[in-house]
Short mmCIF file of C-alpha atoms in Angstrom, two decimals:
data_model
loop_
_atom_site.label_atom_id
_atom_site.label_comp_id
_atom_site.label_asym_id
_atom_site.label_seq_id
_atom_site.Cartn_x
_atom_site.Cartn_y
_atom_site.Cartn_z
CA MET A 770 42.33 22.51 79.68
CA ALA A 771 44.84 24.09 77.33
CA ASP A 772 48.51 23.90 78.14
CA TRP A 773 49.08 27.60 77.70
CA GLN A 774 52.47 28.93 76.95
CA THR A 775 51.65 32.39 78.24
CA THR A 776 48.77 34.66 79.13
CA VAL A 777 48.71 37.77 76.98
CA THR A 778 47.47 40.93 78.75
CA PRO A 779 45.10 43.31 76.94
CA ALA A 780 47.82 46.00 76.84
CA ALA A 781 50.41 43.57 75.52
CA LEU A 782 48.11 42.27 72.78
CA ALA A 783 47.19 45.84 71.81
CA ARG A 784 50.90 46.62 71.26
CA LEU A 785 51.33 43.46 69.17
CA LEU A 786 48.28 44.37 67.10
CA ALA A 787 49.62 47.86 66.45
CA GLY A 788 52.61 46.22 64.73
CA ALA A 789 50.53 43.78 62.68
CA ARG A 790 49.90 45.96 59.65
CA LEU A 791 47.58 44.62 57.00
CA PRO A 792 47.53 45.87 53.37
CA GLU A 793 44.47 47.89 52.59
CA PRO A 794 42.09 46.11 50.23
CA PRO A 795 40.98 47.82 47.07
CA GLY A 796 37.63 49.58 47.19
CA ALA A 797 35.61 49.62 50.39
CA ARG A 798 37.22 49.60 53.85
CA ARG A 799 37.45 46.34 55.69
CA PRO A 800 35.06 45.98 58.66
CA ALA A 801 36.74 46.42 62.11
CA TYR A 802 36.13 42.86 63.19
CA ARG A 803 37.77 41.52 60.04
CA THR A 804 40.80 43.76 60.56
CA LEU A 805 41.16 42.50 64.19
CA ALA A 806 40.73 38.85 63.16
CA GLY A 807 43.27 39.34 60.32
CA GLN A 808 45.81 40.93 62.65
CA VAL A 809 45.57 38.03 65.15
CA ARG A 810 45.81 35.54 62.30
CA LEU A 811 48.90 37.32 60.96
CA LEU A 812 50.60 37.38 64.38
CA VAL A 813 49.96 33.65 64.81
CA SER A 814 51.03 32.82 61.30
CA GLU A 815 54.35 34.68 61.68
CA GLY A 816 55.03 33.28 65.12
CA ARG A 817 54.86 36.63 66.87
CA LEU A 818 51.93 35.38 68.95
CA PRO A 819 52.64 31.89 70.20
CA VAL A 820 50.28 29.05 69.49
CA GLY A 821 48.54 28.27 72.80
CA ALA A 822 48.69 31.83 74.11
CA ARG A 823 45.67 32.74 76.21
CA LEU A 824 43.97 35.84 74.90
CA PRO A 825 42.19 38.47 76.92
CA ALA A 826 38.45 38.27 77.59
CA GLU A 827 36.32 40.06 75.06
CA ARG A 828 35.31 42.90 77.35
CA GLU A 829 38.89 43.54 78.52
CA LEU A 830 40.28 43.58 74.95
CA ALA A 831 37.43 45.86 73.84
CA LEU A 832 38.37 48.37 76.48
CA ALA A 833 42.09 48.23 75.61
CA LEU A 834 41.43 48.66 71.87
CA ARG A 835 38.56 51.15 72.29
CA LEU A 836 36.29 48.94 70.26
CA SER A 837 32.81 47.69 70.95
CA ARG A 838 32.54 44.32 72.64
CA THR A 839 30.49 43.14 69.71
CA THR A 840 33.44 43.82 67.38
CA VAL A 841 35.81 41.75 69.49
CA ALA A 842 33.28 38.98 69.97
CA THR A 843 32.68 38.83 66.19
CA ALA A 844 36.42 38.74 65.46
CA TYR A 845 36.91 35.95 68.02
CA GLU A 846 34.06 34.04 66.40
CA ALA A 847 35.67 34.40 62.99
CA LEU A 848 38.98 33.18 64.35
CA ARG A 849 37.27 30.17 65.93
CA ALA A 850 35.57 29.31 62.67
CA GLU A 851 38.90 29.43 60.83
CA GLY A 852 40.68 27.29 63.47
CA TYR A 853 42.96 30.10 64.83
CA LEU A 854 41.17 30.29 68.20
CA ARG A 855 39.80 27.76 70.65
CA SER A 856 37.62 28.47 73.59
CA ARG A 857 36.17 26.65 76.60
CA ARG A 858 33.61 27.98 78.99
CA GLY A 859 35.41 28.98 82.19
CA SER A 860 38.84 28.57 80.63
CA GLY A 861 38.93 31.44 78.15
CA SER A 862 40.30 31.45 74.61
CA TRP A 863 43.70 30.59 73.31
CA THR A 864 45.42 30.80 69.92
CA ALA A 865 45.59 27.70 67.74
CA LEU A 866 46.30 26.51 64.19
CA PRO A 867 43.69 25.13 61.72
CA GLU A 868 43.53 21.36 61.58
CA GLY A 869 46.42 20.02 59.50
CA ALA A 870 48.23 23.40 59.27
CA ALA A 871 51.97 23.40 59.78
CA PRO A 872 53.24 25.31 62.79
CA PRO A 873 54.39 28.86 62.00
CA SER A 874 58.07 28.89 61.12
CA ASP A 875 59.88 31.59 63.07
CA ALA A 876 62.99 32.63 61.20
CA LEU A 877 64.58 33.63 64.48
CA HIS A 878 64.35 30.07 65.78
CA PRO A 879 66.74 27.37 64.61
CA VAL A 880 65.79 25.29 61.57
CA PRO A 881 64.59 21.85 62.80
CA PRO A 882 67.17 19.06 62.23
CA ASP A 883 64.96 17.30 59.66
CA GLU A 884 64.91 20.45 57.49
CA GLN A 885 68.54 21.48 57.68
CA GLY A 886 69.53 19.70 54.50
CA ARG A 887 66.96 21.47 52.36
CA THR A 888 66.54 24.84 54.08
CA LEU A 889 68.89 27.84 53.87
CA ASP A 890 68.81 29.43 57.26
CA LEU A 891 69.19 33.25 57.00
CA GLY A 892 67.31 33.79 60.21
CA VAL A 893 69.46 32.68 63.11
CA ALA A 894 72.63 34.75 63.67
CA ALA A 895 74.90 32.30 65.43
CA LEU A 896 78.36 30.88 64.62
CA PRO A 897 79.47 27.26 64.54
CA ALA A 898 81.78 26.18 67.35
CA PRO A 899 85.44 27.11 67.10
CA GLN A 900 87.18 23.85 66.47
CA PRO A 901 89.40 22.30 67.63
CA PHE A 902 89.26 24.68 70.55
CA LEU A 903 85.84 23.60 71.77
CA SER A 904 86.68 19.91 71.78
CA GLU A 905 89.97 20.43 73.51
CA ALA A 906 88.34 22.63 76.16
CA ALA A 907 85.61 20.02 76.74
CA ALA A 908 88.24 17.33 77.29
CA ARG A 909 89.94 19.44 79.92
CA ALA A 910 86.66 20.28 81.58
CA VAL A 911 85.67 16.60 81.85
CA GLU A 912 88.87 15.97 83.66
CA GLN A 913 87.85 18.60 86.26
CA LEU A 914 84.31 17.32 86.63
CA PRO A 915 84.94 14.60 89.32
CA ALA A 916 85.92 17.40 91.74
CA TYR A 917 82.39 18.79 91.46
CA ALA A 918 80.49 15.50 91.17
CA ALA A 919 80.74 14.73 94.86
CA GLY A 920 78.43 17.71 95.65
CA HIS A 921 74.89 18.69 94.70
CA GLY A 922 76.01 20.56 91.57
CA HIS A 923 73.81 23.60 92.26
CA TYR A 924 75.65 26.96 92.00
CA PRO A 925 73.04 29.78 91.96
CA THR A 926 75.71 32.42 91.37
CA GLY A 927 77.86 30.18 89.17
CA VAL A 928 80.89 27.94 89.46
CA PRO A 929 83.67 30.01 91.03
CA VAL A 930 86.21 29.34 88.28
CA LEU A 931 83.91 30.79 85.64
CA ARG A 932 82.93 33.79 87.71
CA GLU A 933 86.61 34.52 88.09
CA ALA A 934 87.24 34.16 84.33
CA VAL A 935 84.36 36.48 83.40
CA ALA A 936 85.47 39.06 86.00
CA ARG A 937 89.05 38.88 84.72
CA ARG A 938 87.88 39.45 81.14
CA TYR A 939 85.93 42.55 82.19
CA THR A 940 89.04 43.86 83.95
CA GLU A 941 91.15 43.22 80.77
CA ARG A 942 88.64 45.26 78.80
CA GLY A 943 88.95 48.24 81.10
CA LEU A 944 86.32 47.58 83.77
CA PRO A 945 87.75 46.41 87.10
CA THR A 946 85.45 43.62 88.24
CA THR A 947 85.40 41.12 91.13
CA PRO A 948 83.72 37.69 91.06
CA ASP A 949 81.03 38.86 93.50
CA GLN A 950 79.78 41.18 90.77
CA ILE A 951 79.15 38.25 88.39
CA LEU A 952 76.11 35.95 88.24
CA ILE A 953 76.29 33.03 85.73
CA THR A 954 72.98 32.29 83.99
CA ILE A 955 71.53 29.84 81.42
CA GLY A 956 72.31 31.88 78.42
CA ALA A 957 72.00 35.61 77.83
CA MET A 958 68.19 35.38 77.64
CA GLY A 959 68.22 33.74 81.13
CA ALA A 960 70.22 36.76 82.35
CA LEU A 961 67.85 39.21 80.73
CA HIS A 962 64.77 37.41 82.20
CA LEU A 963 66.29 37.57 85.67
CA VAL A 964 66.99 41.28 85.40
CA GLN A 965 63.63 41.98 83.82
CA ARG A 966 61.78 40.28 86.69
CA ALA A 967 63.81 42.10 89.25
CA LEU A 968 63.71 45.59 87.80
CA ILE A 969 60.67 45.88 85.54
CA GLY A 970 57.04 45.62 86.61
CA ARG A 971 53.92 45.36 84.46
CA GLY A 972 53.18 48.73 82.97
CA ASP A 973 56.65 50.09 83.49
CA ARG A 974 58.14 52.00 80.57
CA VAL A 975 61.30 50.63 78.95
CA ALA A 976 63.19 52.73 76.41
CA VAL A 977 64.62 50.61 73.58
CA GLU A 978 66.67 51.30 70.50
CA ALA A 979 64.83 51.12 67.17
CA PRO A 980 65.63 48.62 65.73
CA SER A 981 66.61 46.28 68.58
CA TYR A 982 67.04 42.59 69.44
CA ALA A 983 63.81 40.83 68.60
CA HIS A 984 63.73 38.22 71.32
CA THR A 985 64.24 40.85 74.07
CA LEU A 986 61.50 43.06 72.58
CA GLN A 987 59.13 40.10 72.66
CA SER A 988 60.10 39.10 76.21
CA LEU A 989 59.46 42.66 77.41
CA ARG A 990 56.09 42.77 75.65
CA ILE A 991 54.96 39.49 77.16
CA GLY A 992 56.10 40.73 80.60
CA GLY A 993 53.81 43.71 80.30
CA ALA A 994 56.41 46.44 79.80
CA ARG A 995 55.50 49.52 77.82
CA LEU A 996 58.14 49.91 75.13
CA VAL A 997 59.29 53.40 74.10
CA PRO A 998 61.30 53.16 70.83
CA VAL A 999 64.23 55.57 70.24
CA PRO A 1000 65.32 55.56 66.58
CA TYR A 1001 68.95 55.43 65.49
CA ALA A 1002 70.33 58.37 63.60
CA TRP A 1003 71.41 57.25 60.10
CA PRO A 1004 73.74 59.76 58.36
CA GLY A 1005 72.12 59.86 54.92
CA GLY A 1006 70.49 56.50 55.46
CA PRO A 1007 71.77 52.95 54.80
CA ARG A 1008 73.46 52.85 51.39
CA PRO A 1009 75.50 50.64 49.09
CA VAL A 1010 79.13 50.49 50.10
CA PRO A 1011 80.92 53.32 48.35
CA GLY A 1012 84.46 52.09 48.78
CA SER A 1013 87.17 53.13 51.17
CA GLY A 1014 85.94 56.60 51.93
CA SER A 1015 88.04 59.60 52.76
CA GLY A 1016 87.90 63.09 54.23
CA THR A 1017 85.48 64.38 56.80
CA GLY A 1018 81.81 63.50 57.19
CA PRO A 1019 79.86 60.79 59.01
CA ARG A 1020 81.74 58.31 61.07
CA ARG A 1021 82.73 55.33 58.85
CA GLY A 1022 83.08 51.67 59.59
CA ALA A 1023 84.23 48.67 57.59
CA GLY A 1024 84.27 49.40 53.94
CA GLY A 1025 84.11 53.20 54.55
CA SER A 1026 80.33 53.29 54.91
CA PRO A 1027 78.64 55.79 57.30
CA GLN A 1028 77.63 54.21 60.59
CA PRO A 1029 74.37 54.80 62.49
CA GLU A 1030 74.64 56.42 65.89
CA TRP A 1031 72.45 57.09 68.89
CA ASP A 1032 70.16 60.07 68.43
CA LEU A 1033 71.02 61.70 71.72
CA SER A 1034 68.47 64.54 71.38
CA GLU A 1035 65.76 61.91 71.04
CA TRP A 1036 67.23 59.90 73.94
CA ARG A 1037 67.16 63.00 76.19
CA ARG A 1038 63.54 63.72 75.10
CA VAL A 1039 62.39 60.23 75.95
CA LEU A 1040 64.30 59.95 79.22
CA THR A 1041 62.98 63.31 80.38
CA GLY A 1042 59.43 62.93 79.10
CA ALA A 1043 58.69 59.29 79.57
CA ALA A 1044 60.95 58.63 82.64
CA PRO A 1045 61.39 54.91 81.72
CA ARG A 1046 62.27 52.52 84.48
CA VAL A 1047 64.98 50.95 82.29
CA ALA A 1048 66.77 51.78 79.04
CA TYR A 1049 67.80 48.65 77.14
CA VAL A 1050 70.72 49.22 74.73
CA ILE A 1051 73.20 47.19 72.66
CA PRO A 1052 76.13 49.59 72.33
CA ASP A 1053 78.71 47.14 71.05
CA PHE A 1054 78.17 45.80 67.53
CA HIS A 1055 74.48 46.17 67.80
CA ASN A 1056 72.00 43.49 66.83
CA PRO A 1057 70.73 43.86 64.03
CA THR A 1058 72.71 46.83 62.65
CA GLY A 1059 76.23 45.99 63.82
CA ALA A 1060 76.79 49.61 64.96
CA LEU A 1061 79.43 50.50 67.54
CA VAL A 1062 78.48 53.45 69.74
CA ARG A 1063 81.26 55.92 70.47
CA GLU A 1064 82.37 56.37 74.08
CA GLU A 1065 81.39 60.05 74.20
CA GLN A 1066 77.85 59.09 73.20
CA ARG A 1067 77.75 56.51 75.96
CA ARG A 1068 78.82 59.10 78.49
CA GLU A 1069 76.09 61.54 77.38
CA LEU A 1070 73.36 58.75 77.54
CA LEU A 1071 74.45 57.80 81.05
CA ALA A 1072 74.32 61.40 82.24
CA ALA A 1073 70.76 61.75 80.82
CA ALA A 1074 69.73 58.40 82.35
CA ARG A 1075 71.14 59.36 85.71
CA ALA A 1076 69.20 62.61 85.72
CA ALA A 1077 65.98 60.68 84.89
CA GLY A 1078 66.54 57.91 87.42
CA THR A 1079 66.69 55.31 84.72
CA VAL A 1080 68.63 52.08 84.95
CA VAL A 1081 70.68 51.33 81.85
CA LEU A 1082 70.62 47.66 80.85
CA ALA A 1083 73.58 47.17 78.54
CA ASP A 1084 73.48 44.00 76.37
CA GLU A 1085 77.08 43.14 75.59
CA THR A 1086 76.54 39.69 74.04
CA THR A 1087 78.20 40.87 70.80
CA ALA A 1088 80.90 43.03 72.40
CA GLU A 1089 83.84 40.79 71.37
CA LEU A 1090 82.80 40.61 67.72
CA GLY A 1091 84.68 43.59 66.27
CA TRP A 1092 85.78 41.92 63.03
CA GLY A 1093 85.92 45.25 61.12
CA VAL A 1094 87.74 47.23 63.78
CA PRO A 1095 91.34 48.07 62.87
CA ALA A 1096 93.83 45.83 64.67
CA ASP A 1097 95.60 48.81 66.14
CA ALA A 1098 92.39 50.45 67.43
CA PRO A 1099 91.71 50.13 71.18
CA PRO A 1100 88.71 47.84 71.87
CA PRO A 1101 85.63 49.55 73.18
CA ARG A 1102 85.42 49.76 76.93
CA PRO A 1103 82.33 48.26 78.58
CA THR A 1104 79.62 50.88 79.11
CA ALA A 1105 79.72 50.21 82.87
CA ALA A 1106 83.39 51.46 82.89
CA LEU A 1107 81.92 54.95 82.44
CA ASP A 1108 79.45 54.56 85.30
CA ARG A 1109 80.26 55.86 88.80
CA SER A 1110 76.85 55.29 90.35
CA ALA A 1111 76.16 51.60 89.68
CA GLN A 1112 73.23 52.52 87.39
CA VAL A 1113 74.44 50.18 84.62
CA VAL A 1114 73.54 46.50 84.69
CA THR A 1115 75.42 44.51 82.05
CA VAL A 1116 74.42 41.22 80.37
CA GLY A 1117 76.94 39.07 78.53
CA SER A 1118 77.12 35.68 76.86
CA ALA A 1119 79.46 32.92 75.73
CA GLY A 1120 77.03 32.01 72.97
CA LYS A 1121 77.95 34.58 70.34
CA LEU A 1122 81.74 34.45 70.48
CA LEU A 1123 82.24 30.87 71.64
CA TRP A 1124 79.21 28.66 70.71
CA GLY A 1125 75.45 28.89 71.15
CA GLY A 1126 75.38 25.23 72.35
CA LEU A 1127 77.10 26.41 75.51
CA ARG A 1128 74.12 27.81 77.31
CA ILE A 1129 76.15 30.24 79.40
CA GLY A 1130 75.34 33.86 80.00
CA TRP A 1131 76.02 36.27 82.88
CA VAL A 1132 74.99 39.40 84.64
CA ARG A 1133 77.54 41.98 85.83
CA ALA A 1134 76.04 44.24 88.53
CA ALA A 1135 76.50 45.55 92.04
CA PRO A 1136 77.08 42.65 94.51
CA ALA A 1137 73.78 43.43 96.30
CA LEU A 1138 71.84 42.95 93.04
CA VAL A 1139 73.79 39.81 92.20
CA ARG A 1140 72.81 38.35 95.60
CA ARG A 1141 69.17 39.25 95.03
CA LEU A 1142 69.13 37.67 91.58
CA ALA A 1143 70.75 34.54 92.89
CA THR A 1144 68.08 34.25 95.63
CA GLU A 1145 65.19 34.81 93.27
CA ARG A 1146 66.39 32.48 90.49
CA VAL A 1147 66.01 29.36 92.55
CA TYR A 1148 62.25 29.53 91.86
CA SER A 1149 62.90 28.96 88.14
CA ASP A 1150 66.35 27.28 88.10
CA VAL A 1151 69.21 26.72 90.50
CA GLY A 1152 72.12 27.35 88.18
CA ALA A 1153 73.61 26.66 84.75
CA PRO A 1154 75.01 23.15 83.98
CA VAL A 1155 78.38 22.65 85.65
CA LEU A 1156 80.05 21.05 82.69
CA ASP A 1157 79.07 23.89 80.36
CA GLN A 1158 80.46 26.35 82.85
CA LEU A 1159 83.77 24.51 83.09
CA ILE A 1160 84.03 24.43 79.22
CA ALA A 1161 83.30 28.16 79.01
CA ALA A 1162 85.91 28.87 81.71
CA GLU A 1163 88.53 26.97 79.71
CA LEU A 1164 87.69 28.89 76.48
CA LEU A 1165 87.77 32.22 78.34
CA ASP A 1166 91.13 31.48 79.86
CA GLU A 1167 93.65 34.22 78.91
CA ARG A 1168 95.87 31.64 77.19
CA GLN A 1169 93.03 30.38 75.00
CA LEU A 1170 90.74 33.29 74.31
CA PRO A 1171 92.98 35.28 71.86
CA ALA A 1172 93.26 32.34 69.47
CA VAL A 1173 89.53 31.50 69.82
CA ARG A 1174 88.53 35.08 69.17
CA ALA A 1175 90.84 35.42 66.14
CA HIS A 1176 89.37 32.21 64.69
CA GLN A 1177 85.79 33.45 64.99
CA LEU A 1178 86.53 36.99 63.80
CA ALA A 1179 88.27 35.63 60.65
CA ARG A 1180 85.15 33.71 59.86
CA LEU A 1181 82.94 36.77 60.22
CA ARG A 1182 85.31 38.97 58.25
CA ASP A 1183 85.43 36.56 55.32
CA THR A 1184 81.65 36.14 55.21
CA ALA A 1185 81.08 39.91 55.43
CA ALA A 1186 83.42 40.48 52.46
CA ALA A 1187 81.75 37.76 50.45
CA LEU A 1188 78.25 39.03 51.32
CA THR A 1189 79.12 42.62 50.38
CA GLY A 1190 80.18 41.51 46.91
CA ALA A 1191 77.37 39.08 46.31
CA LEU A 1192 74.62 41.59 47.36
CA GLY A 1193 76.11 44.19 45.07
CA GLU A 1194 76.07 41.72 42.16
CA HIS A 1195 72.68 40.06 42.58
CA LEU A 1196 70.62 42.65 44.55
CA PRO A 1197 72.17 46.00 43.70
CA GLN A 1198 68.99 47.87 44.48
CA TRP A 1199 69.12 46.86 48.16
CA ARG A 1200 70.90 49.27 50.48
CA PHE A 1201 73.03 48.51 53.47
CA THR A 1202 75.87 49.81 55.58
CA VAL A 1203 78.85 47.54 56.26
CA PRO A 1204 79.23 47.56 60.04
CA PRO A 1205 82.44 47.38 62.03
CA GLY A 1206 81.38 44.13 63.73
CA GLY A 1207 78.54 41.97 64.92
CA LEU A 1208 76.70 39.05 63.50
CA SER A 1209 74.57 40.57 60.70
CA PHE A 1210 73.92 43.08 57.95
CA TRP A 1211 70.82 45.28 58.27
CA VAL A 1212 69.46 45.59 54.78
CA SER A 1213 66.86 47.92 53.28
CA THR A 1214 64.89 46.05 50.65
CA GLY A 1215 63.43 49.03 48.85
CA THR A 1216 59.81 48.58 47.97
CA LEU A 1217 59.74 44.88 48.97
CA SER A 1218 58.13 44.02 52.31
CA GLY A 1219 60.37 42.00 54.65
CA ALA A 1220 57.34 40.01 55.65
CA ALA A 1221 56.52 39.28 52.00
CA LEU A 1222 60.14 38.11 51.52
CA ALA A 1223 59.87 35.81 54.53
CA ARG A 1224 56.62 34.27 53.21
CA ALA A 1225 58.12 33.82 49.75
CA GLY A 1226 61.22 32.31 51.26
CA GLU A 1227 59.18 29.60 52.99
CA HIS A 1228 58.07 28.37 49.55
CA LEU A 1229 61.65 28.34 48.30
CA GLY A 1230 63.33 26.81 51.32
CA VAL A 1231 64.95 30.05 52.61
CA ARG A 1232 64.44 31.30 56.19
CA ILE A 1233 64.43 35.11 56.29
CA ALA A 1234 64.20 37.37 59.33
CA ALA A 1235 61.79 40.19 58.43
CA GLY A 1236 62.66 43.62 59.70
CA ASN A 1237 59.41 44.17 61.57
CA ARG A 1238 60.47 41.59 64.12
CA PHE A 1239 63.21 44.05 65.28
CA GLY A 1240 60.86 47.03 65.84
CA SER A 1241 58.79 47.64 68.93
CA ASP A 1242 55.85 48.93 66.92
CA GLY A 1243 55.94 46.93 63.66
CA ALA A 1244 58.38 49.39 62.02
CA PHE A 1245 61.15 48.44 59.58
CA GLU A 1246 58.70 46.59 57.26
CA HIS A 1247 61.11 47.13 54.31
CA HIS A 1248 64.17 45.64 55.98
CA ILE A 1249 65.63 42.20 56.63
CA ARG A 1250 68.48 41.00 58.76
CA ILE A 1251 71.04 38.82 57.00
CA PRO A 1252 73.24 36.85 59.37
CA LEU A 1253 77.03 36.36 58.93
CA SER A 1254 76.79 32.75 59.97
CA VAL A 1255 76.84 31.39 56.42
CA PRO A 1256 80.37 30.22 55.49
CA ALA A 1257 82.03 32.56 53.03
CA ALA A 1258 82.30 29.90 50.35
CA ALA A 1259 78.51 29.33 50.50
CA VAL A 1260 77.58 33.04 50.26
CA PRO A 1261 77.32 33.30 46.47
CA ASP A 1262 74.82 30.45 46.26
CA ALA A 1263 72.92 31.81 49.37
CA VAL A 1264 72.56 35.28 47.82
CA GLU A 1265 71.46 33.75 44.45
CA ARG A 1266 68.70 31.96 46.34
CA LEU A 1267 67.84 35.16 48.18
CA ALA A 1268 67.59 36.97 44.84
CA ALA A 1269 65.18 34.28 43.60
CA VAL A 1270 63.04 34.83 46.76
CA ALA A 1271 63.05 38.59 46.02
CA ALA A 1272 61.91 37.99 42.45
CA ARG A 1273 59.10 35.77 43.68
CA ALA A 1274 57.97 38.26 46.32
CA ALA A 1275 58.05 41.07 43.78
CA ASP A 1276 55.95 38.99 41.33
CA GLY A 1277 53.51 38.08 44.00
CA GLY A 1278 53.20 41.60 45.40
CA ARG A 1279 50.09 42.25 43.36
CA TRP A 1280 47.95 39.79 45.31
CA HIS A 1281 48.97 40.80 48.84
CA GLY A 1282 45.70 42.11 50.15
CA ALA A 1283 44.12 42.25 46.71
CA ASP A 1284 41.39 39.67 47.44
CA ASP A 1285 40.22 37.30 50.11
CA SER A 1286 41.58 34.20 48.40
CA HIS A 1287 45.08 34.63 49.84
CA PRO A 1288 45.58 32.84 53.18
CA LEU A 1289 46.58 36.07 54.93
CA ALA A 1290 43.87 38.27 53.34
CA VAL A 1291 40.92 39.31 55.47
#
């Protein structure tokens, strides 16, 4: 029996397949079964469909895709012959890799320790720990640990001192909050999973920004949600940085470049027409674009969501990362500060500002929902590690946080400046908008496919996050996300290597889909 990671529903697989676009071969059209087999192979090869995922039965998938059962059966047989599918009577079929093949490298997952010396990681957007602040906080937390060690160590809502620290920080940012509105989780993804299980059922519609955070999109897909993408409005499109900028025109961020905004007319259309159960948004230094949504836009979205009966799930994991915001500008208030009807559920994290190794996230919601989530979580975990919570509480202390935040923002600011210059020098044809904050640049790669760049990067030891991972329907093929986690001093060399990858991808573009000899051709 296979140790399946997940069971993929017919509807969820259909949505993944819609985003797995294959290049058209020259000449005659490819048979439908070969297209289906090639799409599944591509999803497995790129890590978008996990190895070991149980696929739907042939009849069920045929109905979902409106294909004949013979077409699906033939595609499954081709995948089995190639080693990408294994089956057992009575147990179904699950994805696999051919004998001897390396596991698919997912650029959004950390580089394994044995590859870190030879691989440039431009996939994961996460900062190193702020030292010496982390070590000093850990030492103070260890001193406090004996007071907790006499008990069972299980805190389904979180250690009180951390709940108080998180609530205090929300209050400082303009959203009065009490500890009973806070639930501490194992990372932000743990928070999102808890909220997703509580609020979103299979088949429920979820409105999402396009682009959006790749891991959340994948989690929603696997959970059976029906994603409804709402594109950002780009004033004139992403462009090279023009300088300081002046006068009227589109809102400008760091470097004077126009910033994307929510397309409120499209949001109203989706909320009214699709009536999604939840709208998932990242209003503060958005991942991957770094955009900061203005307060008046947030108010208008909340009004439209309230009229549609839609819960707004605000992801604030990057809310403290305004490295390009003027020092005298007031920080953005949490979206929930504009909400009078408790329709906003907020997710936050210590991982982006403090350190990803602290697996600490949280939910801010009405006390009744917090109690419900705490009750339901015990079936998957009974709380985050106590020591991690104590360390996070130390770093969030009002006497420590300003220095920690200044340290991390200086890192991001320096890297952003170095990256802006290096991209202009080595890849001047690529277009991007310098954001006011966040952990990444969202870059248009012109005619180059982001997936082709990612594949070429694997051969040259460079991990690249292709843009289609951040779209709910396979969009953004000609984009990549470049993280600001590379130290500023290392940026010139990193961009030179990225330019070499671009050259290789451009040279190899002729064979993508040109014949069946390429591993991804069908």
